[in-house]
Amino acid sequence: MALGCAALALALALAPPARAQTPSAATPKGGVVQPAVEVAHYWISPSERKALDVYRDAWKGLGGKWVDMPNKNKLAQTGMATDMIANGYPPAVIQWNANGESMELALMGVIQDIDDIAVADHWRDFLPQNLINHISYKGHIYFAPVNIHAENWVWTNKKIFDQLKLPVPTSWDGVLSSAAKIKAAGYVPIALGSGAWEISLLFNDIVYSVYGPKGYTRLLTGGDSNAAMEPAMLKALDVLRRLSAYVDPARTGKTWVDATLSMGRGRAGMQFMGDYAKGELKEAGLVVDKDFRCSLAPGTESIYFVVIDAFAFPVTNNEQVRRSQRLFARQIMNVDNQLAFNRIKGSIPPRTDIQRNNLDTCGKVGLDLISRQHGQVFAQSMLMPPQMSQGWIDIVADYFNNPKISPEKAQRQLAEVLAQK
């Protein structure tokens, strides 16, 4: 999302007023007319598409027409949304991460205030206060949260770990020891695709375990270059370098989904990946505690690196579209829809009133942590400004992939990125 809200601000400065949209409409039984709703999103993997079908089907059940607007990633979606806003024809619904930067959308007047729906449906009674803070601007709610992902999971293949009598690692030395034994047995120790961001997820786990909660936040919120120059950074980089010897050497061109299935199907022992991995594992017919296990990365067992997926509703002067946006927000927060969606997606519902017995082992861990006052922090992708985040990811990936880059050089490069704020 390197363009981020700054690009939207520029688009708004150049944009004509939002024009009255005249979408086609569908008429369900009972004669209630719902307009066609354009839904912009970047959920395109098999499990993501299937999860989104829950809301697509629910909307069609109300007599609405869903106009799908998929994008290959967050950056592509931001560019598309910027162009549509600049031309006065924003989509009715946009998937967005709810974080500090997203509040700029409300500040700039890009998205609708949906607080009337939140009040009427008592959202504040069942959403964690920490989440409320990140979907609100000046006390009013602007986003409908659909799920909470965590990025600090370790996924282990049960067959391999049972065969080699390996415990779930609780330290990075334990990870390295298990990796060596898995490699000696002829398996890939750590499943990894070719995406730079995948390496960054692993590194952020290490950073938290080395720096601790305060140091992690000070470092990953950006702007404090001194934080990167502490001895703890060299320790974190050393762990990352040692782990690089245990990833699949033939991972060029492979995706994170490929890596997930490699672990799930018993070709690799471990994967460090967000809980969207569970969605792909379940889509492939694999079962938690039977085919794979989940645990939080060493040193992060009591914290959730959260990513909040939500939907925002761009400003329009078409009253019919505005009514549909509010009805859409209600469908997002519907208990049955949230349960069905998150079972497929691998995430947990943001609603804390969801019964624990509706969740699997991994989901119960997540629910406990998001319900706890200090049980969550933002993931790096949610904390750092977009351009800084991309610079961080690129440096970490280059270091991981190139053994000729010294830890000291990588440390200086990371400090330079943080100094750019």
Coordinates of C-alpha atoms in Angstrom, one line a residue, residues 2 30 69 118 154 208 243 340 349 416:
A2 CA 2.8 2.3 -0.8
G30 CA -41.5 -8.3 -1.3
M69 CA -14.0 -5.6 -8.2
A118 CA -23.2 1.0 15.2
V154 CA 3.8 -21.0 13.6
Y208 CA 9.4 -8.9 19.3
L243 CA 17.2 -19.7 9.9
A340 CA -19.1 -18.6 8.5
P349 CA -14.4 -12.7 14.3
E416 CA 18.2 4.8 7.6

